[in-house]
Short mmCIF file of C-alpha atoms and ligand atoms in Angstrom, two decimals:
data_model
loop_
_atom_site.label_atom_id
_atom_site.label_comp_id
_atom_site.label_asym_id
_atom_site.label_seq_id
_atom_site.Cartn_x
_atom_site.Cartn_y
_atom_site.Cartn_z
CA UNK A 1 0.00 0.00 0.00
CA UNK A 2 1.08 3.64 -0.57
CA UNK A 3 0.16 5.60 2.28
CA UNK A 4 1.84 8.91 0.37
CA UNK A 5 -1.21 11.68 -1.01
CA UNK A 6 -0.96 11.12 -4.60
CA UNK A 7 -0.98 15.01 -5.50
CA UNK A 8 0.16 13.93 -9.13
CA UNK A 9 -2.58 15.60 -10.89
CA UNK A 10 -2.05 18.85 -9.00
CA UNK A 11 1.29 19.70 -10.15
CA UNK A 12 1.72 21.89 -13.36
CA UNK A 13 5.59 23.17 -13.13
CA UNK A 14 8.71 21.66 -11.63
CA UNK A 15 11.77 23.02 -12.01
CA UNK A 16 14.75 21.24 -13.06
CA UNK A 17 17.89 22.28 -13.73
CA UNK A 18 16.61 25.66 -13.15
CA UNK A 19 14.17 25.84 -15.95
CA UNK A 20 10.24 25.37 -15.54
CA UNK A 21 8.84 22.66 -17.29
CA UNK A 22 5.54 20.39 -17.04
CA UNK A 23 5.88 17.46 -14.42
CA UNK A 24 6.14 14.79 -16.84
CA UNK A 25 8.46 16.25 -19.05
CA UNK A 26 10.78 16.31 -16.16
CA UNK A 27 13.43 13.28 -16.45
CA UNK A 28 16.61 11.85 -14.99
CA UNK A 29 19.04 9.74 -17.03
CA UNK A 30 18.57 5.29 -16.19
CA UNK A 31 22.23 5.41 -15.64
CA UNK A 32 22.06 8.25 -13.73
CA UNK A 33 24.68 7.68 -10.65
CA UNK A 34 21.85 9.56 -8.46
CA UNK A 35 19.88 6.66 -9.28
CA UNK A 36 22.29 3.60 -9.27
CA UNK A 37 24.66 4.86 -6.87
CA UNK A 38 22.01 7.41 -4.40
CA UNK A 39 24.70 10.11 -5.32
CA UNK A 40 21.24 12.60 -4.58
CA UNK A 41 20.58 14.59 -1.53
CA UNK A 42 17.78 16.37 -0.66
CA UNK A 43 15.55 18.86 1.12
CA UNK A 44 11.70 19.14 1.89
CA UNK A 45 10.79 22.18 3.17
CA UNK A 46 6.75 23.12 4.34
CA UNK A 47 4.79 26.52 2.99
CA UNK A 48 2.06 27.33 5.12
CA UNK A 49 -1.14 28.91 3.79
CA UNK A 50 -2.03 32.41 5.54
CA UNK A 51 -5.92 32.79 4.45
CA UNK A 52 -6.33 36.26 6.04
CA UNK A 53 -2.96 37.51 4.24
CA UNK A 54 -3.49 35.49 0.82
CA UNK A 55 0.30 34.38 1.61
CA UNK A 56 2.31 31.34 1.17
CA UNK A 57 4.77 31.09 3.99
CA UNK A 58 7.98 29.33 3.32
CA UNK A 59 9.22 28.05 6.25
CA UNK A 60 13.26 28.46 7.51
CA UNK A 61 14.26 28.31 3.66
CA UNK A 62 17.52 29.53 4.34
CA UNK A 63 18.51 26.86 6.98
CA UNK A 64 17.29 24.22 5.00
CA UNK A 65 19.36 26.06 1.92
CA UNK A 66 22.43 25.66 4.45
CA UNK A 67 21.89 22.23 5.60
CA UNK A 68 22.07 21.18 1.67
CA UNK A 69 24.87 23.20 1.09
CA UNK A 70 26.12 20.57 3.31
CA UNK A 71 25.13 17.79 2.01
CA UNK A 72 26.28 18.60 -1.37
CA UNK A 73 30.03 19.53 -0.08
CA UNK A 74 30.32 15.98 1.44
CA UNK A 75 29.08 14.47 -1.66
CA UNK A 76 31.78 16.41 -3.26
CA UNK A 77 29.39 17.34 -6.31
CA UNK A 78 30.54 19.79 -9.14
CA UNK A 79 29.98 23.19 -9.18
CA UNK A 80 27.31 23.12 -7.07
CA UNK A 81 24.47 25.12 -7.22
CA UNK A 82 24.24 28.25 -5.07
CA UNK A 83 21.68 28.84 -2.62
CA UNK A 84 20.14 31.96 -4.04
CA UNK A 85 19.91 30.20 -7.31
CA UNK A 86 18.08 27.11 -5.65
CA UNK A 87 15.98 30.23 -3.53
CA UNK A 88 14.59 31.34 -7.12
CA UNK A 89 13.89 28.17 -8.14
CA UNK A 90 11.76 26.90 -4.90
CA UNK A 91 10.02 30.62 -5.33
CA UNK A 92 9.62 30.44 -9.51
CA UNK A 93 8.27 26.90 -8.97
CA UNK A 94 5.30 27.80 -6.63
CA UNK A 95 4.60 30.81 -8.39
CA UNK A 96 4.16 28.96 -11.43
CA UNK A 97 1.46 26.28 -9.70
CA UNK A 98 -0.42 29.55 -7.65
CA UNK A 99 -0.73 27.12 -4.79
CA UNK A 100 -3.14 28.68 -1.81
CA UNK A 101 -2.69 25.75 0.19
CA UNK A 102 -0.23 24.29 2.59
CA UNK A 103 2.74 23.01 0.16
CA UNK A 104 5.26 20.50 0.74
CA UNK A 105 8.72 21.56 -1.23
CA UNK A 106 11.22 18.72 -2.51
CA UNK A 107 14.17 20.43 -3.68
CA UNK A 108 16.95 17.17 -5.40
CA UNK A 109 20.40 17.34 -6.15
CA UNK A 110 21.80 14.62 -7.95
CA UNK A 111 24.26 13.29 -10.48
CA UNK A 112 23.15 12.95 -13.92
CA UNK A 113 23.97 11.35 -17.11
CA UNK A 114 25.81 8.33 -16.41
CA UNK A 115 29.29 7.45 -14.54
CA UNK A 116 30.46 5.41 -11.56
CA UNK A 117 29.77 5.17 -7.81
CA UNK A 118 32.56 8.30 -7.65
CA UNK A 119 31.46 10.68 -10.34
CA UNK A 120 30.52 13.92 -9.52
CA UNK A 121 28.97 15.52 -12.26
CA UNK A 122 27.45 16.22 -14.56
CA UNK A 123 25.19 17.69 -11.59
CA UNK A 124 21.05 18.13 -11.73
CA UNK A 125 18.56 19.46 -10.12
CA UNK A 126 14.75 19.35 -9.36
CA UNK A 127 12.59 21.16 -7.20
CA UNK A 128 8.80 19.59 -6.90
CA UNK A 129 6.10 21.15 -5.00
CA UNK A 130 2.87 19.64 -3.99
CA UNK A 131 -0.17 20.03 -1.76
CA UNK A 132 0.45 18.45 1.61
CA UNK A 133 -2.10 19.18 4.27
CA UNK A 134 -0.68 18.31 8.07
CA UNK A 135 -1.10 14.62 8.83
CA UNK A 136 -3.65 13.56 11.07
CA UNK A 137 -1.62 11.84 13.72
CA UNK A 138 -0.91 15.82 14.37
CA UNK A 139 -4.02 15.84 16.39
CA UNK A 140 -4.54 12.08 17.42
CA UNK A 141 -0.59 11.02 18.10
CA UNK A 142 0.62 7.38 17.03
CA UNK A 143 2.46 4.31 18.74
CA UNK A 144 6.09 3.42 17.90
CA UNK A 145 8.33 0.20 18.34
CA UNK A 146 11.73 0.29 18.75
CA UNK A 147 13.59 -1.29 15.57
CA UNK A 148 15.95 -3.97 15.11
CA UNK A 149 17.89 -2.04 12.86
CA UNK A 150 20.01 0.19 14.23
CA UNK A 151 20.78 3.77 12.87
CA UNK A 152 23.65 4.14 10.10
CA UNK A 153 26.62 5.10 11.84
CA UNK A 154 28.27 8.53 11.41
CA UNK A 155 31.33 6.91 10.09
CA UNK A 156 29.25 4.76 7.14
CA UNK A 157 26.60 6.46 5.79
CA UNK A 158 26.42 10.22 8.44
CA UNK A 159 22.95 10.59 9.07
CA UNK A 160 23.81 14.14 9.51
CA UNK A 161 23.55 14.40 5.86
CA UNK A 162 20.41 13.95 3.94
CA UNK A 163 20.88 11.75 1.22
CA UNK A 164 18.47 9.31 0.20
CA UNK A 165 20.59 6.60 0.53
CA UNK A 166 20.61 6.83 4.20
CA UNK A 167 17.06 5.94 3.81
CA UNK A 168 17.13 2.38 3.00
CA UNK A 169 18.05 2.34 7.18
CA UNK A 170 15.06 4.41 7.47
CA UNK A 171 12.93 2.00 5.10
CA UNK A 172 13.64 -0.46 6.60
CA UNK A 173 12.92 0.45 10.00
CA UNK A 174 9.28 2.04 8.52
CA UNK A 175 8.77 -1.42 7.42
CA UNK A 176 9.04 -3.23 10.79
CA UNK A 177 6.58 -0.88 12.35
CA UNK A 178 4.40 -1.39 9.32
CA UNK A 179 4.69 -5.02 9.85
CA UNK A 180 3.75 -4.81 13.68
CA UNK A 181 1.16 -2.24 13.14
CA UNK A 182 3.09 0.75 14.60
CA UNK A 183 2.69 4.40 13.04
CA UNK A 184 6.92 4.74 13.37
CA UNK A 185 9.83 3.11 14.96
CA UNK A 186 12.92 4.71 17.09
CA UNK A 187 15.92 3.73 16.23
CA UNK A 188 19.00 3.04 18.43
CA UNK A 189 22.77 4.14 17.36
CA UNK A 190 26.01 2.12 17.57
CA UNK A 191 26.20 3.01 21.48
CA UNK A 192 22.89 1.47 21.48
CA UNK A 193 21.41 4.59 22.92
CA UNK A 194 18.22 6.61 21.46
CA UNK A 195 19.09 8.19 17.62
CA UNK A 196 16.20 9.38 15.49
CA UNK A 197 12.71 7.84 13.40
CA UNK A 198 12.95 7.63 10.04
CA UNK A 199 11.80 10.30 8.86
CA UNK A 200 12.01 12.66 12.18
CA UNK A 201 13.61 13.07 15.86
CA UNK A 202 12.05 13.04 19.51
CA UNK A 203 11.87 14.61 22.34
CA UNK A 204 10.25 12.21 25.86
CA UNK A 205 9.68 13.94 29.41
CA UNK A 206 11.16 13.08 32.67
CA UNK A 207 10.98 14.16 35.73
CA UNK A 208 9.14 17.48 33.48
CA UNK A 209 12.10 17.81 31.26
CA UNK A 210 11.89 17.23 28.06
CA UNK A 211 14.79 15.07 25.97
CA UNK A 212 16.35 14.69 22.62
CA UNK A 213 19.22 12.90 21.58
CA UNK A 214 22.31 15.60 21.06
CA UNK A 215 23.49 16.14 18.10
CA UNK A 216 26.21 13.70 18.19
CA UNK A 217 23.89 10.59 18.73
CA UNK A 218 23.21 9.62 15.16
CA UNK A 219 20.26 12.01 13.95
CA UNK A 220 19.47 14.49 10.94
CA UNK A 221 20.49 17.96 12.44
CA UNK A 222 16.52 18.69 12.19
CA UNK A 223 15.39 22.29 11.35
CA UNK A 224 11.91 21.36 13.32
CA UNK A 225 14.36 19.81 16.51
CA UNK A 226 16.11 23.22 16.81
CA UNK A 227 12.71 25.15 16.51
CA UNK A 228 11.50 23.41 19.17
CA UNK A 229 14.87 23.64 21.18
CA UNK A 230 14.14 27.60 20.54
CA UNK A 231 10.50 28.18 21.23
CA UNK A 232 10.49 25.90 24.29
CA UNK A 233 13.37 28.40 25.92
CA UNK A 234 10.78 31.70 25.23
CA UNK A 235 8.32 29.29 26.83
CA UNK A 236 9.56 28.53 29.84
CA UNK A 237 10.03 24.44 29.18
CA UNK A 238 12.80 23.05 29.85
CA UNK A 239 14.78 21.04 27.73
CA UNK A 240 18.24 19.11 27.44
CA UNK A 241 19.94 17.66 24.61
CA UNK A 242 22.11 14.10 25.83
CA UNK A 243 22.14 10.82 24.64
CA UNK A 244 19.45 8.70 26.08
CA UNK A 245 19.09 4.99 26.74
CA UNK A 246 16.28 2.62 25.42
CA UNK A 247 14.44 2.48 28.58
CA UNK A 248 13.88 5.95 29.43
CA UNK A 249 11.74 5.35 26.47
CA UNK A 250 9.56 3.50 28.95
CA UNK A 251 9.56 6.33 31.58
CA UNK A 252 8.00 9.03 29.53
CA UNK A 253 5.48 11.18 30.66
CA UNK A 254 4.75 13.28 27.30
CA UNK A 255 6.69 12.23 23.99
CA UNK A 256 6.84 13.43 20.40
CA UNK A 257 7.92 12.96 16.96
CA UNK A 258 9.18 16.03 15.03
CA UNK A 259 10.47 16.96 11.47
CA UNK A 260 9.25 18.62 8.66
CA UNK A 261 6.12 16.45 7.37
CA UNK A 262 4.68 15.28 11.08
CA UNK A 263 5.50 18.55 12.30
CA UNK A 264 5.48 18.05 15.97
CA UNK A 265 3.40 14.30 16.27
CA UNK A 266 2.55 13.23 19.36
CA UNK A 267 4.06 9.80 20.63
CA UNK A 268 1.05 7.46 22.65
CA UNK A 269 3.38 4.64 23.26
CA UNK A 270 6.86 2.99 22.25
CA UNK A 271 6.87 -0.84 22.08
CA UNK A 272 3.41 -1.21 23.56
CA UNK A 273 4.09 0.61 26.94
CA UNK A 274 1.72 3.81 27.43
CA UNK A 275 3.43 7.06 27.27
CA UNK A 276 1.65 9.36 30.17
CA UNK A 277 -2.08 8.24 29.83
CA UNK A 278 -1.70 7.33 26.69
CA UNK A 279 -2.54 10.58 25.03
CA UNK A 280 -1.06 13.56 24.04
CA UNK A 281 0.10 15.45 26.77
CA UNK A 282 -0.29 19.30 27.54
CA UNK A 283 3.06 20.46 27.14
CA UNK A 284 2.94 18.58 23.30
CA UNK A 285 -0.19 20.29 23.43
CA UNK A 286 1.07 23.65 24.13
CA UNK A 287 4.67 23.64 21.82
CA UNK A 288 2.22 22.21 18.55
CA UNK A 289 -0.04 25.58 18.98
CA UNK A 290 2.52 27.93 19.05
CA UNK A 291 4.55 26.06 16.44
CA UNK A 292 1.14 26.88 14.19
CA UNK A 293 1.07 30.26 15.02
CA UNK A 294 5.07 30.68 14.41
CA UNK A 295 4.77 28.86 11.06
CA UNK A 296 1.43 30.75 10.12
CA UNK A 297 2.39 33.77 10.25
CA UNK A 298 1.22 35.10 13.71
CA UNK A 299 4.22 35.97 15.67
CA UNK A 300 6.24 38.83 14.45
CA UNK A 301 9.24 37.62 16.75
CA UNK A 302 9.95 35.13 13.99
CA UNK A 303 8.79 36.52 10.55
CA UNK A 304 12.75 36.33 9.51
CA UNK A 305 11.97 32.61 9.45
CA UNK A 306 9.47 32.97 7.25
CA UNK A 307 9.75 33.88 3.08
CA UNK A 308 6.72 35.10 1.61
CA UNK A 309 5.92 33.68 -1.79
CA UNK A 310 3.56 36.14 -3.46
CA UNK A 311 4.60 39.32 -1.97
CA UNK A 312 5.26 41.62 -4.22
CA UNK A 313 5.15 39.40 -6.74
CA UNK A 314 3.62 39.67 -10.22
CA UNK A 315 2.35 36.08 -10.22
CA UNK A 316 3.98 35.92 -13.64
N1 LIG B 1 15.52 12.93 10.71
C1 LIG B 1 15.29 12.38 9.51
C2 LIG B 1 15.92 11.08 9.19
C3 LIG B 1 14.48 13.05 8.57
O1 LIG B 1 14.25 12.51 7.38
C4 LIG B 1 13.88 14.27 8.93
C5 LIG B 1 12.97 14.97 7.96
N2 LIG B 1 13.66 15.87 7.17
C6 LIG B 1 14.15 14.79 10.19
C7 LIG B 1 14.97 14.11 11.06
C8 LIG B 1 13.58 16.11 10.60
O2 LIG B 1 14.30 17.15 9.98
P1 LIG B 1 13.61 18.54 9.67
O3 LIG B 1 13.01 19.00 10.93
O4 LIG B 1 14.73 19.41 9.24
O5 LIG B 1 12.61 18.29 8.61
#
């Protein structure tokens, strides 16, 4: 089953290698080493939908620009392209669609043509946007297992890095919590202590503290993670960032999931065991409502996270 939207039919424009064309006309190469070889990394990015304002809101384009800049320099691609280049091209490619909906942005850069598991050009590039309303676990949470499959390791395939060949690891951890009925797994690191999901990182309360695994601890360096980090210190809740073992998993009182697609997700229980009640709980509560009104537009504290899409603009 493909549990994906299928927003096929509403995409007119992509852009790829910075020129708008129609979504089937876009193509990559069968020998292409970003297909053969996963010489591709990636970014996916949110644009929120301000009714009252008739505005598309971009959301932390610039970190996500930097966090591929990245990815591309340890991939040690061509010529890459430049962020303000890429910038246009996320901004020409929703223009071109007039989305007035929440948008999900996948911006791909790749290896074209055809070569071997160490070429490094000729480089492409594709940015595809799509309506993406917020998943419904937002509101109702989800259960997770903890996987047999441990996280890639920093020193095989650095999860720091998004490339889509770290997600095989993350595939095939989806796919055990598939298999045992789970909405998303946790998976542990080479210490054996707490890394990431595969698609997203968490945060569990003790003691009224909320946790995430540090940086060094096997996870994507998550745009939504450091949010969170941020808004909770305005707010008053306190967090740390440490490694953490498997079974403080079982001592949570609140838990969440967090990236760009679940947003902030609420965690009901890992392998079985109740988290709290076995609901979402009122700090998870409190961090997803002002993560709306940061992302929406409502809080002029942090409109220099946000880039507005029509503004200005001609609509051309
Ligand atoms: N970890 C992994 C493996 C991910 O795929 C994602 C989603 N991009 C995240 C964490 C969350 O990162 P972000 O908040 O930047 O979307």
């Amino acid at each position: 089953m493909n549990t994906t939207q299928d927003s096929r039919a509403q995409i007119k424009w992509v852009t790829q290698n910075h020129q708008l064309v129609a979504y089937q006309d876009a193509k990559i190469s069968v020998m292409a080493p970003g297909l053969t070889f996963a010489a591709l990394v990636f970014e996916g990015f949110r644009a929120y939908w301000n009714a009252e304002q008739e505005e598309l809101l971009i959301f932390r384009l610039d970190d996500h620009l930097k966090r591929l800049q990245f990815s591309m320099a340890l991939l040690e691609l061509d010529d890459p392209p430049n962020s303000e280049t890429l910038a246009q091209d996320i901004l020409a490619t929703l223009k071109a669609n007039d989305f007035r909906e929440d948008t999900y942005i996948r911006l791909q850069v790749y290896v074209d043509d055809w070569g071997s598991m160490t070429a490094t050009g000729p480089v492409g590039s594709t940015v595809i946007c799509r309506p993406r309303p917020r998943v419904a676990t937002f509101e109702t949470g989800q259960t997770f297992i903890t996987s047999s499959w441990s996280r890639n390791l920093e020193n095989a395939s650095p999860p720091r890095i998004k490339a889509s060949g770290n997600y095989l690891n993350s595939r095939l951890a989806g796919l055990e919590a598939k298999r045992q009925g789970a909405g998303g797994a946790v998976m542990l690191n080479g210490d054996g202590t707490i890394s990431e999901g595969p698609g997203g990182c968490l945060f569990l309360m003790r003691d009224g503290v909320f946790l995430t695994p540090d940086v060094n601890s096997g996870i994507l360096e998550s745009i939504t993670r450091q949010t969170i980090l941020d808004m909770a210190a305005a707010m008053d809740i306190e967090m740390a960032e440490r490694p953490i073992g498997r079974t403080e998993l079982y001592l949570a009182e609140e838990a969440f999931y967090c990236g760009t697609g679940q947003e902030i997700g609420p965690v009901n229980a890992f392998d079985g065991r109740p988290v709290g009640n076995g609901e979402p709980g009122p700090v998870t509560r409190a961090l997803q409502a002002r993560f709306d009104e940061i992302v929406r537009g409502r809080s002029a504290a942090h409109e220099h996270w946000l880039t507005r899409v029509y503004a200005g603009a001609d609509n051309g």
